[in-house]
PDB file of C-alpha atoms in Angstrom:
ATOM      1  CA  HIS A   1     -75.679  18.024 -35.091  1.00  0.00           C
ATOM      2  CA  ARG A   2     -73.797  20.575 -37.075  1.00  0.00           C
ATOM      3  CA  LYS A   3     -72.066  23.793 -36.190  1.00  0.00           C
ATOM      4  CA  GLY A   4     -70.368  25.522 -39.243  1.00  0.00           C
ATOM      5  CA  LYS A   5     -68.001  22.857 -40.673  1.00  0.00           C
ATOM      6  CA  GLN A   6     -68.035  20.861 -37.679  1.00  0.00           C
ATOM      7  CA  LEU A   7     -70.602  17.797 -37.591  1.00  0.00           C
ATOM      8  CA  TRP A   8     -70.975  15.238 -34.741  1.00  0.00           C
ATOM      9  CA  LEU A   9     -72.903  12.241 -34.266  1.00  0.00           C
ATOM     10  CA  SER A  10     -74.890  11.402 -30.978  1.00  0.00           C
ATOM     11  CA  LEU A  11     -74.499   7.686 -30.556  1.00  0.00           C
ATOM     12  CA  ASP A  12     -75.640   5.468 -27.879  1.00  0.00           C
ATOM     13  CA  ARG A  13     -72.328   5.658 -25.903  1.00  0.00           C
ATOM     14  CA  ARG A  14     -69.317   8.015 -25.794  1.00  0.00           C
ATOM     15  CA  PRO A  15     -66.944   9.213 -27.147  1.00  0.00           C
ATOM     16  CA  PHE A  16     -68.918  10.607 -30.135  1.00  0.00           C
ATOM     17  CA  PRO A  17     -67.341  11.281 -33.653  1.00  0.00           C
ATOM     18  CA  LEU A  18     -66.803  14.882 -34.593  1.00  0.00           C
ATOM     19  CA  ILE A  19     -65.835  15.422 -38.225  1.00  0.00           C
ATOM     20  CA  HIS A  20     -64.563  18.712 -39.744  1.00  0.00           C
ATOM     21  CA  LEU A  21     -65.925  18.866 -43.069  1.00  0.00           C
ATOM     22  CA  GLY A  22     -62.998  20.797 -44.622  1.00  0.00           C
ATOM     23  CA  MET A  23     -63.230  21.470 -48.500  1.00  0.00           C
ATOM     24  CA  THR A  24     -63.922  18.248 -50.019  1.00  0.00           C
ATOM     25  CA  GLY A  25     -65.691  15.910 -47.419  1.00  0.00           C
ATOM     26  CA  SER A  26     -68.544  13.584 -48.529  1.00  0.00           C
ATOM     27  CA  PHE A  27     -70.521  10.758 -47.090  1.00  0.00           C
ATOM     28  CA  ALA A  28     -71.434   7.510 -48.600  1.00  0.00           C
ATOM     29  CA  ALA A  29     -73.818   4.817 -47.168  1.00  0.00           C
ATOM     30  CA  ARG A  30     -74.084   1.058 -47.800  1.00  0.00           C
ATOM     31  CA  LEU A  31     -77.536   0.020 -47.071  1.00  0.00           C
ATOM     32  CA  PRO A  32     -78.584  -3.343 -45.580  1.00  0.00           C
ATOM     33  CA  ASP A  33     -79.739  -4.577 -49.064  1.00  0.00           C
ATOM     34  CA  GLY A  34     -76.244  -3.768 -50.467  1.00  0.00           C
ATOM     35  CA  SER A  35     -77.198  -0.706 -52.441  1.00  0.00           C
ATOM     36  CA  LEU A  36     -74.894   2.418 -52.295  1.00  0.00           C
ATOM     37  CA  GLU A  37     -75.883   6.036 -51.856  1.00  0.00           C
ATOM     38  CA  SER A  38     -73.833   9.260 -51.583  1.00  0.00           C
ATOM     39  CA  ALA A  39     -73.870  12.862 -50.737  1.00  0.00           C
ATOM     40  CA  GLU A  40     -71.217  14.240 -52.776  1.00  0.00           C
ATOM     41  CA  TYR A  41     -69.758  17.847 -52.549  1.00  0.00           C
ATOM     42  CA  VAL A  42     -69.485  19.965 -55.688  1.00  0.00           C
ATOM     43  CA  ASN A  43     -66.150  18.622 -57.099  1.00  0.00           C
ATOM     44  CA  THR A  44     -65.974  15.230 -55.376  1.00  0.00           C
ATOM     45  CA  LYS A  45     -67.216  12.015 -56.894  1.00  0.00           C
ATOM     46  CA  VAL A  46     -67.465   8.867 -54.763  1.00  0.00           C
ATOM     47  CA  ASP A  47     -66.326   5.751 -56.332  1.00  0.00           C
ATOM     48  CA  HIS A  48     -69.028   2.978 -55.763  1.00  0.00           C
ATOM     49  CA  SER A  49     -67.015   0.105 -57.324  1.00  0.00           C
ATOM     50  CA  THR A  50     -65.367  -0.540 -53.873  1.00  0.00           C
ATOM     51  CA  TRP A  51     -66.465  -0.608 -50.236  1.00  0.00           C
ATOM     52  CA  PRO A  52     -65.335   1.366 -48.094  1.00  0.00           C
ATOM     53  CA  PRO A  53     -64.863   3.827 -50.939  1.00  0.00           C
ATOM     54  CA  LYS A  54     -61.380   5.254 -51.913  1.00  0.00           C
ATOM     55  CA  PHE A  55     -60.085   8.036 -49.452  1.00  0.00           C
ATOM     56  CA  TRP A  56     -62.331   7.025 -46.709  1.00  0.00           C
ATOM     57  CA  LYS A  57     -61.356   8.284 -43.303  1.00  0.00           C
ATOM     58  CA  PHE A  58     -64.193   7.063 -41.139  1.00  0.00           C
ATOM     59  CA  ASN A  59     -66.503   4.030 -41.475  1.00  0.00           C
ATOM     60  CA  LEU A  60     -69.459   3.654 -39.010  1.00  0.00           C
ATOM     61  CA  GLU A  61     -71.391   0.128 -39.004  1.00  0.00           C
ATOM     62  CA  MET A  62     -74.956   0.123 -37.840  1.00  0.00           C
ATOM     63  CA  GLU A  63     -76.712  -2.600 -35.955  1.00  0.00           C
ATOM     64  CA  ASP A  64     -78.901  -3.410 -39.161  1.00  0.00           C
ATOM     65  CA  SER A  65     -75.493  -3.802 -41.094  1.00  0.00           C
ATOM     66  CA  ALA A  66     -75.696  -0.496 -43.039  1.00  0.00           C
ATOM     67  CA  GLN A  67     -72.416   1.492 -42.932  1.00  0.00           C
ATOM     68  CA  VAL A  68     -71.737   5.232 -43.477  1.00  0.00           C
ATOM     69  CA  ALA A  69     -68.114   6.308 -44.605  1.00  0.00           C
ATOM     70  CA  PHE A  70     -66.843   9.718 -44.489  1.00  0.00           C
ATOM     71  CA  ILE A  71     -64.644  10.311 -47.482  1.00  0.00           C
ATOM     72  CA  ALA A  72     -61.906  13.055 -47.722  1.00  0.00           C
ATOM     73  CA  VAL A  73     -59.865  13.452 -50.954  1.00  0.00           C
ATOM     74  CA  ARG A  74     -57.642  16.071 -49.526  1.00  0.00           C
ATOM     75  CA  ARG A  75     -56.175  16.309 -46.178  1.00  0.00           C
ATOM     76  CA  PHE A  76     -58.162  19.302 -44.685  1.00  0.00           C
ATOM     77  CA  GLU A  77     -60.781  17.169 -43.148  1.00  0.00           C
ATOM     78  CA  ARG A  78     -60.440  15.760 -39.651  1.00  0.00           C
ATOM     79  CA  VAL A  79     -62.111  13.172 -37.443  1.00  0.00           C
ATOM     80  CA  LYS A  80     -61.913  13.356 -33.748  1.00  0.00           C
ATOM     81  CA  LEU A  81     -63.533  11.282 -30.850  1.00  0.00           C
ATOM     82  CA  LEU A  82     -64.910  13.767 -28.142  1.00  0.00           C
ATOM     83  CA  GLN A  83     -66.863  12.981 -24.849  1.00  0.00           C
ATOM     84  CA  ASP A  84     -69.007  16.105 -25.235  1.00  0.00           C
ATOM     85  CA  PRO A  85     -68.490  17.863 -28.600  1.00  0.00           C
ATOM     86  CA  GLU A  86     -70.907  20.636 -27.663  1.00  0.00           C
ATOM     87  CA  THR A  87     -68.700  21.804 -24.871  1.00  0.00           C
ATOM     88  CA  GLU A  88     -65.351  20.880 -26.179  1.00  0.00           C
ATOM     89  CA  PRO A  89     -63.241  22.809 -28.630  1.00  0.00           C
ATOM     90  CA  PRO A  90     -63.617  23.478 -31.660  1.00  0.00           C
ATOM     91  CA  VAL A  91     -67.378  23.381 -31.185  1.00  0.00           C
ATOM     92  CA  SER A  92     -67.519  25.114 -27.856  1.00  0.00           C
ATOM     93  CA  PRO A  93     -67.718  28.943 -27.813  1.00  0.00           C
ATOM     94  CA  PRO A  94     -64.358  30.614 -28.195  1.00  0.00           C
ATOM     95  CA  PRO A  95     -62.910  32.232 -25.194  1.00  0.00           C
ATOM     96  CA  PRO A  96     -63.291  35.995 -24.939  1.00  0.00           C
ATOM     97  CA  SER A  97     -60.893  38.267 -26.924  1.00  0.00           C
ATOM     98  CA  PHE A  98     -58.980  40.941 -25.210  1.00  0.00           C
ATOM     99  CA  CYS A  99     -57.548  44.124 -26.626  1.00  0.00           C
ATOM    100  CA  LEU A 100     -54.428  45.357 -24.541  1.00  0.00           C
ATOM    101  CA  ARG A 101     -53.421  48.980 -25.048  1.00  0.00           C
TER     102      ARG A 101
END
């Protein structure tokens, strides 16, 4: 699921990982056969010579031994574990704004 720069994964049990993509976040996957794939941001290159890749912040291992890593070169990206990302901040709707005169 995604809302703006917030991306969260629905897994078989809670808490769910919520990832703030920031400015340079990328994803890399190591498939069960050992091959590597990546989704790279414009100015970010994923180093495929090591696993998990350099600057990884989050690594998720699947039942079939595939792995997905979130890579963040800068420190603007965040990973949180939330019970219900759709109703908890920062994804939930902001509170109403008030203008006092």
